Short mmCIF file of C-alpha atoms and ligand atoms in Angstrom, two decimals:
data_model
loop_
_atom_site.label_atom_id
_atom_site.label_comp_id
_atom_site.label_asym_id
_atom_site.label_seq_id
_atom_site.Cartn_x
_atom_site.Cartn_y
_atom_site.Cartn_z
CA UNK A 28 71.12 -6.28 151.97
CA UNK A 29 70.59 -2.52 151.21
CA UNK A 30 71.27 -0.20 148.27
CA UNK A 31 74.05 0.89 149.85
CA UNK A 32 75.92 -2.27 151.38
CA UNK A 33 74.99 -3.31 147.63
CA UNK A 34 76.82 -1.18 146.17
CA UNK A 35 80.33 -1.87 148.20
CA UNK A 36 79.72 -5.40 147.58
CA UNK A 37 79.57 -4.50 143.33
CA UNK A 38 83.34 -2.63 143.90
CA UNK A 39 85.26 -4.75 146.23
CA UNK A 40 84.36 -7.62 143.53
CA UNK A 41 85.38 -5.88 140.72
CA UNK A 42 89.01 -4.42 141.93
CA UNK A 43 89.46 -7.93 143.10
CA UNK A 44 88.41 -9.75 140.49
CA UNK A 45 90.39 -6.68 137.88
CA UNK A 46 93.56 -6.91 140.19
CA UNK A 47 95.57 -4.19 139.21
CA UNK A 48 93.73 -2.16 137.40
CA UNK A 49 93.41 1.14 139.16
CA UNK A 50 92.48 3.27 136.83
CA UNK A 51 88.94 0.82 136.31
CA UNK A 52 88.52 1.20 139.41
CA UNK A 53 88.42 4.67 140.10
CA UNK A 54 86.40 5.23 136.96
CA UNK A 55 83.79 2.60 138.35
CA UNK A 56 83.63 3.87 141.43
CA UNK A 57 83.20 7.10 140.18
CA UNK A 58 79.80 5.92 138.80
CA UNK A 59 78.78 3.67 141.54
CA UNK A 60 78.72 6.79 143.53
CA UNK A 61 75.91 8.52 141.82
CA UNK A 62 74.07 5.25 141.47
CA UNK A 63 72.77 4.91 145.27
CA UNK A 64 69.25 7.46 144.52
CA UNK A 65 68.48 6.00 140.69
CA UNK A 66 68.92 2.06 141.77
CA UNK A 67 66.73 2.69 144.66
CA UNK A 68 64.58 4.53 142.13
CA UNK A 69 64.43 1.14 140.23
CA UNK A 70 64.67 -1.75 142.56
CA UNK A 71 64.26 -4.12 139.82
CA UNK A 72 67.90 -3.26 138.21
CA UNK A 73 68.86 -4.57 140.90
CA UNK A 74 67.39 -7.69 141.33
CA UNK A 75 68.16 -7.65 137.18
CA UNK A 76 72.31 -7.87 138.75
CA UNK A 77 72.77 -4.81 135.87
CA UNK A 78 74.87 -2.80 137.61
CA UNK A 79 77.02 -6.39 137.54
CA UNK A 80 76.61 -7.74 134.37
CA UNK A 81 77.80 -3.69 133.55
CA UNK A 82 80.47 -3.56 135.23
CA UNK A 83 82.05 -7.22 133.37
CA UNK A 84 83.15 -6.51 128.92
CA UNK A 85 81.44 -8.11 127.49
CA UNK A 86 84.11 -8.87 124.96
CA UNK A 87 87.72 -7.78 125.33
CA UNK A 88 90.07 -9.11 122.89
CA UNK A 89 94.20 -8.98 123.34
CA UNK A 90 96.45 -9.38 120.72
CA UNK A 91 100.50 -9.07 119.58
CA UNK A 92 101.09 -6.46 117.52
CA UNK A 93 104.33 -7.68 115.09
CA UNK A 94 106.17 -5.05 112.99
CA UNK A 95 109.93 -4.67 111.34
CA UNK A 96 110.92 -1.29 112.49
CA UNK A 97 113.53 2.01 109.61
CA UNK A 98 116.15 -0.46 110.65
CA UNK A 99 115.27 -4.37 110.08
CA UNK A 100 114.20 -4.68 113.21
CA UNK A 101 111.60 -6.89 115.38
CA UNK A 102 109.91 -4.48 117.08
CA UNK A 103 106.43 -6.87 119.23
CA UNK A 104 102.93 -5.15 121.31
CA UNK A 105 100.63 -5.67 123.25
CA UNK A 106 96.99 -4.41 121.15
CA UNK A 107 93.64 -4.64 123.03
CA UNK A 108 90.04 -4.17 122.00
CA UNK A 109 87.46 -4.28 125.41
CA UNK A 110 84.28 -3.83 123.07
CA UNK A 111 82.67 -3.37 127.20
CA UNK A 112 78.43 -2.89 125.99
CA UNK A 113 76.60 -3.16 122.97
CA UNK A 114 72.81 -2.23 125.09
CA UNK A 115 72.07 0.76 123.15
CA UNK A 116 73.84 0.05 119.56
CA UNK A 117 77.21 -1.45 118.12
CA UNK A 118 80.71 -0.52 120.24
CA UNK A 119 81.94 2.40 119.93
CA UNK A 120 85.42 4.11 120.78
CA UNK A 121 88.04 4.99 119.83
CA UNK A 122 91.66 3.95 119.89
CA UNK A 123 95.08 4.92 121.74
CA UNK A 124 98.42 5.09 120.73
CA UNK A 125 100.73 6.25 123.45
CA UNK A 126 103.10 4.00 125.67
CA UNK A 127 101.09 3.33 128.45
CA UNK A 128 97.99 2.01 127.44
CA UNK A 129 98.18 -1.22 129.07
CA UNK A 130 94.19 -3.48 130.18
CA UNK A 131 93.16 -1.17 133.21
CA UNK A 132 93.41 2.65 131.17
CA UNK A 133 91.40 0.86 127.96
CA UNK A 134 89.00 -0.39 130.53
CA UNK A 135 88.53 2.29 131.86
CA UNK A 136 88.14 4.65 128.82
CA UNK A 137 84.99 1.92 127.69
CA UNK A 138 83.07 1.69 130.65
CA UNK A 139 83.54 5.57 130.55
CA UNK A 140 82.36 5.36 126.62
CA UNK A 141 79.13 3.15 127.39
CA UNK A 142 78.17 5.92 129.76
CA UNK A 143 78.94 9.18 126.94
CA UNK A 144 77.48 7.54 124.59
CA UNK A 145 74.99 6.56 125.96
CA UNK A 146 73.81 10.39 127.34
CA UNK A 147 74.37 10.93 123.62
CA UNK A 148 71.38 9.78 122.79
CA UNK A 149 72.23 8.14 120.03
CA UNK A 150 72.31 4.29 119.55
CA UNK A 151 75.89 3.46 119.89
CA UNK A 152 76.63 1.34 121.98
CA UNK A 153 80.64 1.76 124.51
CA UNK A 154 84.25 0.54 123.18
CA UNK A 155 87.13 0.95 123.51
CA UNK A 156 91.46 0.13 122.28
CA UNK A 157 94.52 0.86 121.46
CA UNK A 158 98.49 -0.24 121.87
CA UNK A 159 101.43 0.03 123.79
CA UNK A 160 103.41 1.49 120.84
CA UNK A 161 104.64 4.76 120.62
CA UNK A 162 104.54 6.64 117.94
CA UNK A 163 106.59 9.57 119.25
CA UNK A 164 109.78 9.94 117.11
CA UNK A 165 108.89 7.07 114.67
CA UNK A 166 109.03 7.45 110.42
CA UNK A 167 105.65 8.46 108.82
CA UNK A 168 106.47 4.60 107.29
CA UNK A 169 106.53 2.71 110.89
CA UNK A 170 102.97 4.04 111.55
CA UNK A 171 101.99 2.61 108.75
CA UNK A 172 103.68 -0.73 109.26
CA UNK A 173 102.48 -0.67 112.23
CA UNK A 174 99.63 0.59 111.79
CA UNK A 175 98.29 -2.34 108.92
CA UNK A 176 99.20 -5.08 111.94
CA UNK A 177 97.50 -4.06 114.52
CA UNK A 178 94.40 -3.95 112.38
CA UNK A 179 95.43 -7.10 110.75
CA UNK A 180 94.38 -8.76 114.24
CA UNK A 181 91.84 -6.38 114.90
CA UNK A 182 89.69 -6.57 111.59
CA UNK A 183 87.41 -9.89 112.67
CA UNK A 184 86.35 -8.36 114.95
CA UNK A 185 85.06 -4.98 113.63
CA UNK A 186 81.97 -3.98 111.24
CA UNK A 187 79.81 -1.43 110.65
CA UNK A 188 77.00 -2.67 112.92
CA UNK A 189 79.69 -4.37 115.51
CA UNK A 190 82.32 -2.54 116.39
CA UNK A 191 82.72 1.17 115.33
CA UNK A 192 86.74 3.29 116.26
CA UNK A 193 87.77 6.25 116.35
CA UNK A 194 90.99 7.75 116.71
CA UNK A 195 92.40 8.90 120.50
CA UNK A 196 95.61 10.52 122.46
CA UNK A 197 98.35 9.20 119.29
CA UNK A 198 95.34 8.77 115.97
CA UNK A 199 94.32 10.79 114.58
CA UNK A 200 93.31 11.75 110.61
CA UNK A 201 96.19 9.62 108.90
CA UNK A 202 96.59 6.90 112.11
CA UNK A 203 93.12 6.02 110.91
CA UNK A 204 93.33 6.63 106.57
CA UNK A 205 95.95 3.84 106.77
CA UNK A 206 93.60 1.46 109.21
CA UNK A 207 90.79 1.82 107.34
CA UNK A 208 93.25 1.62 103.55
CA UNK A 209 94.49 -1.80 105.72
CA UNK A 210 90.65 -2.97 106.75
CA UNK A 211 90.24 -2.26 102.89
CA UNK A 212 92.96 -4.84 101.86
CA UNK A 213 91.24 -7.12 104.05
CA UNK A 214 88.06 -7.58 104.16
CA UNK A 215 87.83 -6.31 100.05
CA UNK A 216 84.69 -4.06 100.85
CA UNK A 217 84.97 -0.28 100.93
CA UNK A 218 82.51 -0.20 104.33
CA UNK A 219 83.37 2.83 104.42
CA UNK A 220 81.34 2.79 108.19
CA UNK A 221 83.68 0.45 110.48
CA UNK A 222 85.68 3.59 111.68
CA UNK A 223 85.11 7.49 111.81
CA UNK A 224 87.14 10.14 111.38
CA UNK A 225 87.83 9.14 107.82
CA UNK A 226 89.55 11.67 105.61
CA UNK A 227 86.36 13.79 103.49
CA UNK A 228 87.45 12.92 100.36
CA UNK A 229 86.18 8.73 101.63
CA UNK A 230 84.12 9.29 103.84
CA UNK A 231 84.61 11.31 106.50
CA UNK A 232 82.45 13.68 107.88
CA UNK A 233 82.88 17.09 108.77
CA UNK A 234 83.69 18.76 111.22
CA UNK A 235 84.84 15.45 113.68
CA UNK A 236 87.83 16.84 113.78
CA UNK A 237 87.70 19.81 115.47
CA UNK A 238 84.63 17.77 117.05
CA UNK A 239 85.41 16.66 121.31
CA UNK A 240 87.28 20.80 121.73
CA UNK A 241 83.56 22.72 120.85
CA UNK A 242 81.75 20.37 122.56
CA UNK A 243 83.14 20.56 125.38
CA UNK A 244 83.59 24.61 125.26
CA UNK A 245 79.63 24.36 124.43
CA UNK A 246 79.82 22.60 127.01
CA UNK A 247 81.43 25.28 129.77
CA UNK A 248 79.26 27.34 128.00
CA UNK A 249 76.56 25.67 129.15
CA UNK A 250 76.80 25.91 132.01
CA UNK A 251 78.15 29.18 132.04
CA UNK A 252 75.20 30.15 130.88
CA UNK A 253 73.13 28.96 134.11
CA UNK A 254 74.93 31.11 136.47
CA UNK A 255 74.10 34.57 133.69
CA UNK A 256 77.95 34.43 132.44
CA UNK A 257 79.47 33.64 128.68
CA UNK A 258 82.71 33.56 127.69
CA UNK A 259 83.21 36.73 126.42
CA UNK A 260 86.58 38.32 127.61
CA UNK A 261 87.03 35.46 130.03
CA UNK A 262 90.20 33.99 130.85
CA UNK A 263 91.01 30.28 129.51
CA UNK A 264 93.94 27.50 130.16
CA UNK A 265 93.25 24.56 128.16
CA UNK A 266 96.08 21.59 128.57
CA UNK A 267 97.19 19.47 126.12
CA UNK A 268 98.11 20.23 122.89
CA UNK A 269 96.46 17.62 120.75
CA UNK A 270 93.38 17.19 118.76
CA UNK A 271 91.23 18.45 121.80
CA UNK A 272 92.76 20.55 123.49
CA UNK A 273 94.04 23.13 119.56
CA UNK A 274 90.17 22.78 118.21
CA UNK A 275 89.01 23.81 122.46
CA UNK A 276 91.29 27.01 121.67
CA UNK A 277 89.50 27.41 118.28
CA UNK A 278 86.43 27.87 119.71
CA UNK A 279 87.59 29.81 122.78
CA UNK A 280 88.57 32.53 120.66
CA UNK A 281 85.55 32.68 118.60
CA UNK A 282 83.46 32.91 121.35
CA UNK A 283 85.29 36.34 122.83
CA UNK A 284 87.19 34.34 124.66
CA UNK A 285 91.13 34.03 125.19
CA UNK A 286 93.08 31.46 125.98
CA UNK A 287 95.93 31.96 127.97
CA UNK A 288 98.35 28.84 128.06
CA UNK A 289 98.54 25.40 127.11
CA UNK A 290 101.18 22.20 127.33
CA UNK A 291 102.37 19.23 126.23
CA UNK A 292 104.06 16.44 128.51
CA UNK A 293 106.97 18.47 128.37
CA UNK A 294 105.99 21.49 129.72
CA UNK A 295 103.51 23.86 129.60
CA UNK A 296 103.44 27.88 127.73
CA UNK A 297 102.21 31.14 128.62
CA UNK A 298 100.64 33.72 125.66
CA UNK A 299 99.39 36.89 127.29
CA UNK A 300 98.19 37.64 124.32
CA UNK A 301 96.31 35.23 124.07
CA UNK A 302 97.31 31.54 121.72
CA UNK A 303 98.33 31.61 118.46
CA UNK A 304 96.08 29.19 116.67
CA UNK A 305 98.09 28.57 113.24
CA UNK A 306 101.55 29.00 115.21
CA UNK A 307 100.75 26.52 117.15
CA UNK A 308 98.83 24.24 114.05
CA UNK A 309 102.07 24.76 111.80
CA UNK A 310 104.05 23.11 115.21
CA UNK A 311 102.07 20.81 116.71
CA UNK A 312 99.80 19.05 114.01
CA UNK A 313 102.09 20.14 110.48
CA UNK A 314 105.38 19.49 111.84
CA UNK A 315 104.54 17.01 115.17
CA UNK A 316 107.42 18.77 116.10
CA UNK A 317 107.18 20.19 120.77
CA UNK A 318 105.44 22.78 122.10
CA UNK A 319 108.34 24.00 123.40
CA UNK A 320 109.17 24.83 120.41
CA UNK A 321 105.81 28.23 120.33
CA UNK A 322 107.32 29.96 122.82
CA UNK A 323 111.00 29.66 120.37
CA UNK A 324 109.41 32.08 117.76
CA UNK A 325 106.18 33.30 119.45
CA UNK A 326 107.96 36.55 121.36
CA UNK A 327 105.51 36.90 123.56
CA UNK A 328 105.06 33.95 124.87
CA UNK A 329 107.62 31.80 127.87
CA UNK A 330 107.43 28.35 127.86
CA UNK A 331 108.04 26.60 131.83
CA UNK A 332 108.64 22.55 132.88
CA UNK A 333 108.03 24.08 136.33
CA UNK A 334 104.83 24.11 138.68
CA UNK A 335 102.18 23.32 136.59
CA UNK A 336 99.27 24.97 133.42
CA UNK A 337 96.69 25.05 135.93
CA UNK A 338 98.38 27.15 138.50
CA UNK A 339 98.74 29.76 135.61
CA UNK A 340 95.70 31.84 137.17
CA UNK A 341 93.13 31.90 134.65
CA UNK A 342 88.49 31.70 134.74
CA UNK A 343 87.98 28.68 133.01
CA UNK A 344 90.56 25.78 132.43
CA UNK A 345 90.08 23.24 130.46
CA UNK A 346 91.58 20.02 131.02
CA UNK A 347 92.40 18.29 127.51
CA UNK A 348 95.41 15.70 127.41
CA UNK A 349 95.16 13.47 129.29
CA UNK A 350 93.79 10.93 132.61
CA UNK A 351 94.34 12.25 135.97
CA UNK A 352 96.66 15.27 135.19
CA UNK A 353 94.96 18.14 137.11
CA UNK A 354 94.94 17.01 141.68
CA UNK A 355 93.81 18.21 144.72
CA UNK A 356 96.91 21.04 144.23
CA UNK A 357 96.05 22.18 140.79
CA UNK A 358 92.30 22.28 141.94
CA UNK A 359 93.00 24.11 145.42
CA UNK A 360 95.36 26.74 143.02
CA UNK A 361 92.18 26.79 140.74
CA UNK A 362 89.86 27.16 143.47
CA UNK A 363 92.25 30.32 144.67
CA UNK A 364 93.18 31.27 141.75
CA UNK A 365 88.64 32.63 141.40
CA UNK A 366 88.38 30.15 138.30
CA UNK A 367 84.25 29.95 137.40
CA UNK A 368 84.01 26.58 135.56
CA UNK A 369 85.83 23.95 134.79
CA UNK A 370 85.36 20.77 131.94
CA UNK A 371 87.08 18.06 131.54
CA UNK A 372 87.88 17.80 127.33
CA UNK A 373 90.37 14.12 128.53
CA UNK A 374 88.78 10.98 129.44
CA UNK A 375 89.40 11.02 133.42
CA UNK A 376 91.20 14.12 134.03
CA UNK A 377 89.96 15.32 137.15
CA UNK A 378 91.37 13.19 140.31
CA UNK A 379 88.14 11.88 143.04
CA UNK A 380 90.03 14.60 145.28
CA UNK A 381 90.67 16.84 142.41
CA UNK A 382 86.31 16.53 141.74
CA UNK A 383 85.25 17.23 146.08
CA UNK A 384 87.80 20.19 146.43
CA UNK A 385 86.05 22.24 142.84
CA UNK A 386 82.55 21.27 143.53
CA UNK A 387 83.14 22.17 147.80
CA UNK A 388 83.97 25.12 146.55
CA UNK A 389 81.29 26.65 143.79
CA UNK A 390 83.32 25.71 141.00
CA UNK A 391 81.04 24.54 137.46
CA UNK A 392 82.95 21.08 136.86
CA UNK A 393 81.41 19.03 133.75
CA UNK A 394 82.86 15.36 134.42
CA UNK A 395 84.45 14.19 130.53
CA UNK A 396 81.24 11.65 129.72
CA UNK A 397 79.05 14.58 129.63
CA UNK A 398 81.87 17.28 128.33
CA UNK A 399 83.25 15.74 125.37
CA UNK A 400 79.93 13.53 124.07
CA UNK A 401 80.92 16.03 121.03
CA UNK A 402 83.56 14.27 119.88
CA UNK A 403 82.00 10.75 119.94
CA UNK A 404 78.55 12.17 119.17
CA UNK A 405 79.65 13.67 115.40
CA UNK A 406 80.92 10.12 114.84
CA UNK A 407 77.56 8.57 115.06
CA UNK A 408 76.26 11.56 112.57
CA UNK A 409 79.33 10.05 110.24
CA UNK A 410 78.89 6.65 110.59
CA UNK A 411 74.68 8.30 110.02
CA UNK A 412 75.96 9.95 107.03
CA UNK A 413 78.52 6.54 105.17
CA UNK A 414 74.84 4.55 106.36
CA UNK A 415 73.36 7.39 104.25
CA UNK A 416 76.07 7.61 101.57
CA UNK A 417 75.39 11.09 101.61
CA UNK A 418 77.81 14.05 103.21
CA UNK A 419 76.13 16.89 105.22
CA UNK A 420 78.11 20.45 104.18
CA UNK A 421 79.97 21.71 107.94
CA UNK A 422 77.38 24.76 109.58
CA UNK A 423 75.14 21.62 109.44
CA UNK A 424 77.37 18.96 111.82
CA UNK A 425 78.35 21.73 113.38
CA UNK A 426 75.27 23.00 114.47
CA UNK A 427 74.24 19.10 114.26
CA UNK A 428 76.76 19.37 117.05
CA UNK A 429 75.68 22.30 119.43
CA UNK A 430 72.60 21.03 119.73
CA UNK A 431 74.03 17.97 121.07
CA UNK A 432 75.88 19.81 123.67
CA UNK A 433 73.13 21.70 124.93
CA UNK A 434 70.31 18.70 125.49
CA UNK A 435 73.47 16.80 127.68
CA UNK A 436 73.38 19.46 128.99
CA UNK A 437 69.66 20.24 129.58
CA UNK A 438 69.97 16.48 130.76
CA UNK A 439 73.19 15.54 133.60
CA UNK A 440 70.33 19.44 134.88
CA UNK A 441 67.51 17.96 135.58
CA UNK A 442 68.42 13.95 136.20
CA UNK A 443 70.80 15.94 138.28
CA UNK A 444 68.06 18.33 140.41
CA UNK A 445 65.58 14.71 140.25
CA UNK A 446 68.54 12.66 142.36
CA UNK A 447 70.15 15.59 143.89
CA UNK A 448 71.49 18.86 143.44
CA UNK A 449 71.25 20.12 140.12
CA UNK A 450 74.59 21.31 139.40
CA UNK A 451 76.29 18.49 140.71
CA UNK A 452 77.15 17.58 137.29
CA UNK A 453 78.17 14.75 137.94
CA UNK A 454 75.47 12.37 139.87
CA UNK A 455 72.97 14.17 136.39
CA UNK A 456 75.86 12.81 134.12
CA UNK A 457 75.87 9.22 135.61
CA UNK A 458 72.86 8.88 136.67
CA UNK A 459 70.91 9.51 132.52
CA UNK A 460 73.81 7.91 131.35
CA UNK A 461 73.00 4.03 133.95
CA UNK A 462 69.11 4.90 133.31
CA UNK A 463 69.58 5.10 129.36
CA UNK A 464 71.38 1.92 129.70
CA UNK A 465 69.67 -0.23 132.40
CA UNK A 466 66.66 -0.49 130.19
CA UNK A 467 67.51 -1.22 127.12
CA UNK A 468 69.80 -4.02 129.67
CA UNK A 469 66.99 -5.15 130.96
CA UNK A 470 64.39 -5.25 127.57
CA UNK A 471 66.90 -7.61 125.88
CA UNK A 472 66.87 -10.13 128.97
CA UNK A 473 69.37 -11.73 131.19
CA UNK A 474 72.45 -11.84 128.30
P1 NDP B 17 96.35 13.73 121.68
O1 NDP B 17 96.97 12.34 120.98
O2 NDP B 17 96.26 14.78 119.56
O3 NDP B 17 96.95 15.00 121.96
C1 NDP B 17 97.39 14.46 124.00
C2 NDP B 17 97.45 16.24 123.96
O4 NDP B 17 97.88 15.27 125.64
C3 NDP B 17 99.23 15.93 122.97
O5 NDP B 17 99.57 17.18 123.40
C4 NDP B 17 99.85 15.67 124.84
O6 NDP B 17 101.05 16.02 124.76
C5 NDP B 17 98.82 14.72 126.02
N1 NDP B 17 99.02 14.17 126.42
C6 NDP B 17 99.03 12.81 126.21
N2 NDP B 17 100.07 11.65 127.65
C7 NDP B 17 99.53 12.88 128.23
C8 NDP B 17 100.25 12.35 129.78
N3 NDP B 17 101.02 10.80 129.82
N4 NDP B 17 100.74 12.99 130.27
C9 NDP B 17 101.25 14.70 130.23
N5 NDP B 17 100.43 15.33 128.69
C10 NDP B 17 99.94 14.02 128.01
O7 NDP B 17 95.09 12.94 121.69
P2 NDP B 17 93.21 13.30 121.35
O8 NDP B 17 93.35 14.80 121.72
O9 NDP B 17 92.71 12.59 121.10
O10 NDP B 17 93.25 13.52 123.20
C11 NDP B 17 93.27 13.95 124.51
C12 NDP B 17 92.58 13.77 126.07
O11 NDP B 17 91.34 13.85 125.49
C13 NDP B 17 92.24 12.56 125.53
O12 NDP B 17 91.38 11.55 127.51
C14 NDP B 17 91.08 11.80 125.36
O13 NDP B 17 90.87 10.17 126.04
C15 NDP B 17 89.87 12.66 125.01
N6 NDP B 17 89.40 12.49 123.62
C16 NDP B 17 89.35 12.53 122.78
C17 NDP B 17 88.47 12.10 121.79
C18 NDP B 17 88.70 13.03 120.52
O14 NDP B 17 88.09 13.00 120.09
N7 NDP B 17 89.65 12.73 120.35
C19 NDP B 17 86.96 12.47 122.52
C20 NDP B 17 87.02 12.22 124.12
C21 NDP B 17 87.71 12.49 125.01
P3 NDP B 17 102.29 14.77 123.57
O15 NDP B 17 102.15 15.37 122.61
O16 NDP B 17 103.79 15.49 124.69
O17 NDP B 17 102.41 12.95 124.02
O1 2IT B 18 86.66 8.90 123.88
C1 2IT B 18 86.18 9.10 123.35
O2 2IT B 18 85.49 9.50 123.50
C2 2IT B 18 86.52 9.04 121.25
N1 2IT B 18 88.20 8.13 122.18
C3 2IT B 18 86.28 9.49 120.48
C4 2IT B 18 85.50 8.34 120.24
C5 2IT B 18 84.75 8.11 118.98
O3 2IT B 18 84.03 6.86 118.97
O4 2IT B 18 84.33 9.16 117.86
#
């Protein structure tokens, strides 16, 4: 059987065995379609069935999360943790609390995480988890009770050398605090390295909050530099207005660009004067309000529910909200508007058809597993500080993050060049991530 027939057979098997898990199929296909030249160069990985093993999670935990709401009503959610691959280190990856969460979404995120974590060069395997809990409209007390119930089951699967969660959609510093508190209580251990994204006063790392957004902008800047361009004076559109989006906006402004639009699930704002970050943080982080409140107090801004934030003309687009939010029609609009680069702050925000349109038009495309790797990389730096009972200053951590992003960018380009076109960052990210994991898996024998 030739290499491409073997890859097709693996994909067919994934679809058959994981029925209904559309996002996982999509993420697997996106990686597999780049592995042909890599496997031709490494027939030993075909022989060892590395790809087949890589696509099957090492362990998947699904559990009931019962809790009592503020009205005394019992609620039941479903919790997940997919421990996908530990060839390079303990399972590492975030937790997502969103009503859409299901096994297929957690598996797509865990699968992406394997390659992303490998690209950072740090000793972390891949995992992901979450629950179909909707935090919107819930009181602080309800969030706390949910987190405590979630951790009451999850804690038995975690450990600083086993599996280390962090945040993702719907899970930020507040939730990590409640989760850590419950883990500490259940285990009677102050095991700082078991979660990342902690508060600065109890084992957290400087720059972890900012890391994903900052890192995505570093990556976009590196891509632009390959064409003799940079972010200064560029019009930038960011989707989302959560953790990744906010700090992407902050870094774009620090580098002299101007973010003219951002969004949430209720619409988007356009502000040609540039998004006022303090106001955005006040609304989204402190008040936990809707983005429409921004336009209510900012005279230069308008809020829309029609169309999409990606219809707003820009030089650079940074999708930082969720999967499959940027489709073929959005890609056509970006190309028409002369967009130079798209870097994914979110995980898999561009549909496969959108990626194809961008690539064919010569738009620089930074895939999430490379462009948003700064978050998990800084999580690994947080684990390093916890292991040595040390705390690094902001500048040291931020500069280590910038170095990791620059190294990931270089690795993607050199690997893409080896197997095809140096501008094909998706090829570079998939091939380089795969090679690091495959080498370790092969060395560990058939496990
Ligand atoms: P947040 O919960 O802080 O923010 C999410 C943002 O995306 C909100 O503005 C939210 O709007 C919007 N959003 C979420 N779901 C949808 C949806 N279905 N449709 C439209 N908008 C939506 O999450 P993060 O910023 O942490 O995560 C954003 C993305 O970045 C995710 O894809 C995540 O996997 C990825 N990521 C996160 C990392 C991290 O360190 N946090 C690291 C690497 C990647 P609303 O408030 O209206 O729901
Ligand atoms: O998608 C991601 O990389 C994250 N949500 C961050 C994971 C982490 O462990 O910091």
